[in-house]
Amino acid sequence: MGKFALRLMFKIRVTGSENIPDSGGLLILAKHQRNEDIPLGLGAVCYTTRRRDQWCVMKHSLADPKFFGFFLKCGGIPINRKDAIKSKGFLLLARHKLHEGNTVVIFPEQTFFLNKMGKGKAPGFRFVAGRPETPIAVCCVGFRYTKGFIRTNVDIRIGPPTPYSMHDEPEHFLHDRMLEIAELSQLEYPHPRPTPRKGGADEDEDLDQEN
């Protein structure tokens, strides 16, 4: 749908697809402008460069029975943003799929911010990325929509992979990636650099803080 049907409504330009690694676990941090980000990004980026399992953290309402499991079958991993601790099992699934060598997508703003940048949420990123001894690749993706004559222009820009390991400070790492996402989307990231969290906090406490 993203690669073919949506081309009737969008004129798509992808820049930086060569930055997607050919193998190994890949965590994609993407700007969230609108619903079309997901099929456009999947169709124009992942299926043309990396033909393996694709997974995406999504809001739990998309797993509602009225959708007949469609989004779950597409690789959606439902997370309850209002009570993330109840979604710990799904977050562990996302981490497992990532470290197994698949692609996992997170929208770190966790909701729509049209033509502006929301603050990146570190707990979800920290939980899914875990503390990998072998660095995993993290790529940022920016989306920019502009009005065209008939179709809407959408520029999808992919940044180079940045390795993330257990030695990186997750809050600072994510902040730097949010700055990168903003640049790729031609936006400003107005949020200050966070202070490192206190040592000793466990994963459940991280999710409680996210709530």
mmCIF file of C-alpha atoms in Angstrom:
data_model
loop_
_atom_site.group_PDB
_atom_site.id
_atom_site.type_symbol
_atom_site.label_atom_id
_atom_site.label_comp_id
_atom_site.label_asym_id
_atom_site.label_seq_id
_atom_site.Cartn_x
_atom_site.Cartn_y
_atom_site.Cartn_z
ATOM 1 C CA MET A 1 0.000 0.000 0.000
ATOM 2 C CA GLY A 2 2.767 2.422 0.926
ATOM 3 C CA LYS A 3 4.841 1.722 -2.142
ATOM 4 C CA PHE A 4 2.102 1.695 -4.773
ATOM 5 C CA ALA A 5 -1.385 2.897 -3.758
ATOM 6 C CA LEU A 6 -0.212 5.961 -1.839
ATOM 7 C CA ARG A 7 1.741 7.166 -4.854
ATOM 8 C CA LEU A 8 -1.610 8.281 -6.234
ATOM 9 C CA MET A 9 -1.773 10.845 -3.429
ATOM 10 C CA PHE A 10 1.888 11.512 -2.693
ATOM 11 C CA LYS A 11 4.952 12.362 -4.722
ATOM 12 C CA ILE A 12 7.645 10.544 -2.774
ATOM 13 C CA ARG A 13 11.344 11.335 -2.670
ATOM 14 C CA VAL A 14 13.670 9.213 -0.558
ATOM 15 C CA THR A 15 17.165 10.395 0.317
ATOM 16 C CA GLY A 16 19.773 8.337 2.131
ATOM 17 C CA SER A 17 18.431 4.810 1.583
ATOM 18 C CA GLU A 18 22.062 3.705 1.175
ATOM 19 C CA ASN A 19 22.490 4.448 4.903
ATOM 20 C CA ILE A 20 20.333 1.469 5.897
ATOM 21 C CA PRO A 21 22.648 -1.395 7.011
ATOM 22 C CA ASP A 22 22.283 -4.631 5.068
ATOM 23 C CA SER A 23 22.361 -6.885 8.117
ATOM 24 C CA GLY A 24 22.159 -6.938 11.905
ATOM 25 C CA GLY A 25 19.642 -5.459 14.298
ATOM 26 C CA LEU A 26 18.409 -2.026 13.232
ATOM 27 C CA LEU A 27 16.502 0.442 15.380
ATOM 28 C CA ILE A 28 14.801 3.186 13.362
ATOM 29 C CA LEU A 29 13.797 6.388 15.170
ATOM 30 C CA ALA A 30 11.310 8.253 12.993
ATOM 31 C CA LYS A 31 9.558 11.606 13.004
ATOM 32 C CA HIS A 32 5.790 11.289 13.410
ATOM 33 C CA GLN A 33 3.934 13.883 11.333
ATOM 34 C CA ARG A 34 0.794 11.970 10.318
ATOM 35 C CA ASN A 35 -0.661 8.470 9.876
ATOM 36 C CA GLU A 36 0.819 8.116 6.419
ATOM 37 C CA ASP A 37 4.345 8.112 7.884
ATOM 38 C CA ILE A 38 4.079 4.389 8.577
ATOM 39 C CA PRO A 39 3.042 2.915 5.190
ATOM 40 C CA LEU A 40 5.077 5.500 3.280
ATOM 41 C CA GLY A 41 8.184 4.830 5.329
ATOM 42 C CA LEU A 42 7.769 1.067 5.193
ATOM 43 C CA GLY A 43 7.007 0.955 1.475
ATOM 44 C CA ALA A 44 9.577 3.491 0.323
ATOM 45 C CA VAL A 45 12.427 2.618 2.700
ATOM 46 C CA CYS A 46 12.405 -0.800 4.313
ATOM 47 C CA TYR A 47 11.088 -3.007 1.525
ATOM 48 C CA THR A 48 13.508 -1.535 -1.003
ATOM 49 C CA THR A 49 16.637 -1.894 1.128
ATOM 50 C CA ARG A 50 16.157 -4.510 3.831
ATOM 51 C CA ARG A 51 13.913 -7.477 3.100
ATOM 52 C CA ARG A 52 13.452 -9.046 6.513
ATOM 53 C CA ASP A 53 11.007 -8.854 9.376
ATOM 54 C CA GLN A 54 9.851 -5.309 10.083
ATOM 55 C CA TRP A 55 8.355 -4.443 13.471
ATOM 56 C CA CYS A 56 6.937 -1.152 14.740
ATOM 57 C CA VAL A 57 5.920 -0.046 18.219
ATOM 58 C CA MET A 58 2.347 1.268 17.955
ATOM 59 C CA LYS A 59 -0.415 2.561 20.220
ATOM 60 C CA HIS A 60 -2.440 -0.245 21.771
ATOM 61 C CA SER A 61 -5.740 0.984 20.317
ATOM 62 C CA LEU A 62 -4.610 -0.325 16.910
ATOM 63 C CA ALA A 63 -4.764 -3.843 18.359
ATOM 64 C CA ASP A 64 -8.510 -3.434 18.990
ATOM 65 C CA PRO A 65 -10.544 -6.453 17.757
ATOM 66 C CA LYS A 66 -12.393 -4.215 15.287
ATOM 67 C CA PHE A 67 -9.220 -4.159 13.159
ATOM 68 C CA PHE A 68 -9.239 -8.004 12.967
ATOM 69 C CA GLY A 69 -5.564 -8.191 13.919
ATOM 70 C CA PHE A 70 -4.464 -6.405 10.711
ATOM 71 C CA PHE A 71 -1.858 -4.179 12.364
ATOM 72 C CA LEU A 72 -0.580 -7.009 14.533
ATOM 73 C CA LYS A 73 -0.039 -9.157 11.431
ATOM 74 C CA CYS A 74 1.859 -6.257 9.853
ATOM 75 C CA GLY A 75 4.392 -6.373 12.688
ATOM 76 C CA GLY A 76 2.781 -3.906 15.083
ATOM 77 C CA ILE A 77 3.770 -4.174 18.750
ATOM 78 C CA PRO A 78 1.030 -2.515 20.856
ATOM 79 C CA ILE A 79 2.046 -0.313 23.776
ATOM 80 C CA ASN A 80 -0.326 1.288 26.266
ATOM 81 C CA ARG A 81 1.137 4.787 26.575
ATOM 82 C CA LYS A 82 -1.049 5.624 29.587
ATOM 83 C CA ASP A 83 0.083 2.572 31.544
ATOM 84 C CA ALA A 84 3.257 1.336 29.886
ATOM 85 C CA ILE A 85 4.101 -1.060 32.721
ATOM 86 C CA LYS A 86 1.220 -3.264 31.508
ATOM 87 C CA SER A 87 2.967 -3.464 28.138
ATOM 88 C CA LYS A 88 6.264 -4.755 29.506
ATOM 89 C CA GLY A 89 5.843 -8.082 27.709
ATOM 90 C CA PHE A 90 5.365 -6.337 24.365
ATOM 91 C CA LEU A 91 8.362 -4.087 25.006
ATOM 92 C CA LEU A 92 10.434 -7.180 25.715
ATOM 93 C CA LEU A 93 9.172 -8.615 22.424
ATOM 94 C CA ALA A 94 10.395 -5.477 20.619
ATOM 95 C CA ARG A 95 13.787 -5.803 22.290
ATOM 96 C CA HIS A 96 13.997 -9.504 21.397
ATOM 97 C CA LYS A 97 13.151 -8.856 17.744
ATOM 98 C CA LEU A 98 15.731 -6.059 17.574
ATOM 99 C CA HIS A 99 18.546 -8.088 19.122
ATOM 100 C CA GLU A 100 17.546 -11.059 16.973
ATOM 101 C CA GLY A 101 18.668 -9.040 13.939
ATOM 102 C CA ASN A 102 15.398 -7.521 12.725
ATOM 103 C CA THR A 103 14.249 -3.960 12.090
ATOM 104 C CA VAL A 104 12.250 -2.253 14.863
ATOM 105 C CA VAL A 105 10.727 1.198 14.414
ATOM 106 C CA ILE A 106 9.979 3.621 17.247
ATOM 107 C CA PHE A 107 8.344 7.023 17.004
ATOM 108 C CA PRO A 108 10.126 8.567 20.006
ATOM 109 C CA GLU A 109 7.667 11.479 20.267
ATOM 110 C CA GLN A 110 4.957 8.803 20.815
ATOM 111 C CA THR A 111 2.256 10.848 19.059
ATOM 112 C CA PHE A 112 1.723 13.321 16.227
ATOM 113 C CA PHE A 113 3.516 16.652 16.158
ATOM 114 C CA LEU A 114 2.711 18.184 12.780
ATOM 115 C CA ASN A 115 5.424 20.558 11.534
ATOM 116 C CA LYS A 116 7.066 20.762 14.960
ATOM 117 C CA MET A 117 9.129 18.532 17.220
ATOM 118 C CA GLY A 118 7.804 16.875 20.346
ATOM 119 C CA LYS A 119 10.122 15.816 23.124
ATOM 120 C CA GLY A 120 11.774 12.426 22.698
ATOM 121 C CA LYS A 121 10.643 9.933 25.350
ATOM 122 C CA ALA A 122 13.699 8.137 26.712
ATOM 123 C CA PRO A 123 12.127 5.310 28.804
ATOM 124 C CA GLY A 124 10.619 3.483 25.816
ATOM 125 C CA PHE A 125 13.815 3.868 23.808
ATOM 126 C CA ARG A 126 15.942 2.701 26.743
ATOM 127 C CA PHE A 127 13.744 -0.326 27.364
ATOM 128 C CA VAL A 128 13.634 -1.511 23.745
ATOM 129 C CA ALA A 129 17.311 -0.840 23.014
ATOM 130 C CA GLY A 130 18.368 -2.487 26.263
ATOM 131 C CA ARG A 131 22.070 -2.584 27.150
ATOM 132 C CA PRO A 132 23.612 -4.342 24.153
ATOM 133 C CA GLU A 133 27.182 -5.566 24.573
ATOM 134 C CA THR A 134 27.512 -5.622 20.782
ATOM 135 C CA PRO A 135 26.474 -2.214 19.408
ATOM 136 C CA ILE A 136 23.238 -2.023 17.439
ATOM 137 C CA ALA A 137 22.715 0.365 14.534
ATOM 138 C CA VAL A 138 20.317 3.263 15.024
ATOM 139 C CA CYS A 139 19.077 5.215 11.994
ATOM 140 C CA CYS A 140 16.962 8.375 12.129
ATOM 141 C CA VAL A 141 14.271 9.152 9.571
ATOM 142 C CA GLY A 142 12.764 12.557 8.907
ATOM 143 C CA PHE A 143 9.487 13.320 7.107
ATOM 144 C CA ARG A 144 8.542 16.592 5.472
ATOM 145 C CA TYR A 145 5.191 17.131 3.734
ATOM 146 C CA THR A 146 4.577 20.076 1.388
ATOM 147 C CA LYS A 147 1.618 20.949 -0.791
ATOM 148 C CA GLY A 148 2.011 20.046 -4.468
ATOM 149 C CA PHE A 149 -0.005 20.828 -7.580
ATOM 150 C CA ILE A 150 -1.977 17.563 -7.540
ATOM 151 C CA ARG A 151 -0.195 15.297 -5.090
ATOM 152 C CA THR A 152 1.363 16.105 -1.726
ATOM 153 C CA ASN A 153 5.149 16.125 -1.803
ATOM 154 C CA VAL A 154 6.783 14.011 0.878
ATOM 155 C CA ASP A 155 10.517 14.004 1.474
ATOM 156 C CA ILE A 156 11.786 11.021 3.460
ATOM 157 C CA ARG A 157 15.355 11.513 4.573
ATOM 158 C CA ILE A 158 17.401 8.763 6.251
ATOM 159 C CA GLY A 159 20.434 9.573 8.345
ATOM 160 C CA PRO A 160 23.594 7.458 8.669
ATOM 161 C CA PRO A 161 23.639 4.642 11.248
ATOM 162 C CA THR A 162 24.921 5.490 14.721
ATOM 163 C CA PRO A 163 26.057 2.617 16.962
ATOM 164 C CA TYR A 164 24.423 2.305 20.380
ATOM 165 C CA SER A 165 25.902 0.149 23.129
ATOM 166 C CA MET A 166 25.702 -0.411 26.861
ATOM 167 C CA HIS A 167 28.350 2.268 27.347
ATOM 168 C CA ASP A 168 26.158 5.061 25.928
ATOM 169 C CA GLU A 169 24.046 7.299 28.149
ATOM 170 C CA PRO A 170 20.528 6.654 26.738
ATOM 171 C CA GLU A 171 19.076 10.109 27.506
ATOM 172 C CA HIS A 172 21.963 11.898 25.828
ATOM 173 C CA PHE A 173 22.053 9.460 22.933
ATOM 174 C CA LEU A 174 18.330 9.926 22.272
ATOM 175 C CA HIS A 175 18.617 13.716 22.580
ATOM 176 C CA ASP A 176 21.307 13.743 19.894
ATOM 177 C CA ARG A 177 19.115 11.554 17.683
ATOM 178 C CA MET A 178 16.144 13.906 18.194
ATOM 179 C CA LEU A 179 18.330 16.771 16.986
ATOM 180 C CA GLU A 180 19.176 14.639 13.962
ATOM 181 C CA ILE A 181 15.508 13.832 13.286
ATOM 182 C CA ALA A 182 14.681 17.539 13.470
ATOM 183 C CA GLU A 183 17.430 18.370 10.984
ATOM 184 C CA LEU A 184 16.277 15.623 8.607
ATOM 185 C CA SER A 185 12.718 16.994 8.841
ATOM 186 C CA GLN A 186 13.904 20.612 8.482
ATOM 187 C CA LEU A 187 12.512 21.492 11.897
ATOM 188 C CA GLU A 188 13.889 22.841 15.183
ATOM 189 C CA TYR A 189 14.203 20.737 18.332
ATOM 190 C CA PRO A 190 13.501 23.188 21.182
ATOM 191 C CA HIS A 191 13.932 20.830 24.122
ATOM 192 C CA PRO A 192 17.017 21.112 26.364
ATOM 193 C CA ARG A 193 19.619 18.435 26.786
ATOM 194 C CA PRO A 194 18.497 16.177 29.660
ATOM 195 C CA THR A 195 20.444 15.497 32.823
ATOM 196 C CA PRO A 196 21.570 11.871 33.249
ATOM 197 C CA ARG A 197 19.208 9.725 35.298
ATOM 198 C CA LYS A 198 20.208 8.517 38.735
ATOM 199 C CA GLY A 199 21.963 5.166 38.805
ATOM 200 C CA GLY A 200 20.186 2.062 40.035
ATOM 201 C CA ALA A 201 16.753 2.716 38.519
ATOM 202 C CA ASP A 202 15.280 -0.495 37.162
ATOM 203 C CA GLU A 203 13.214 -0.950 34.016
ATOM 204 C CA ASP A 204 9.832 -0.939 35.791
ATOM 205 C CA GLU A 205 10.693 2.413 37.402
ATOM 206 C CA ASP A 206 11.655 3.747 33.956
ATOM 207 C CA LEU A 207 8.220 2.848 32.615
ATOM 208 C CA ASP A 208 6.501 4.370 35.635
ATOM 209 C CA GLN A 209 8.408 7.607 34.981
ATOM 210 C CA GLU A 210 7.230 7.540 31.366
ATOM 211 C CA ASN A 211 3.621 7.435 32.579
#
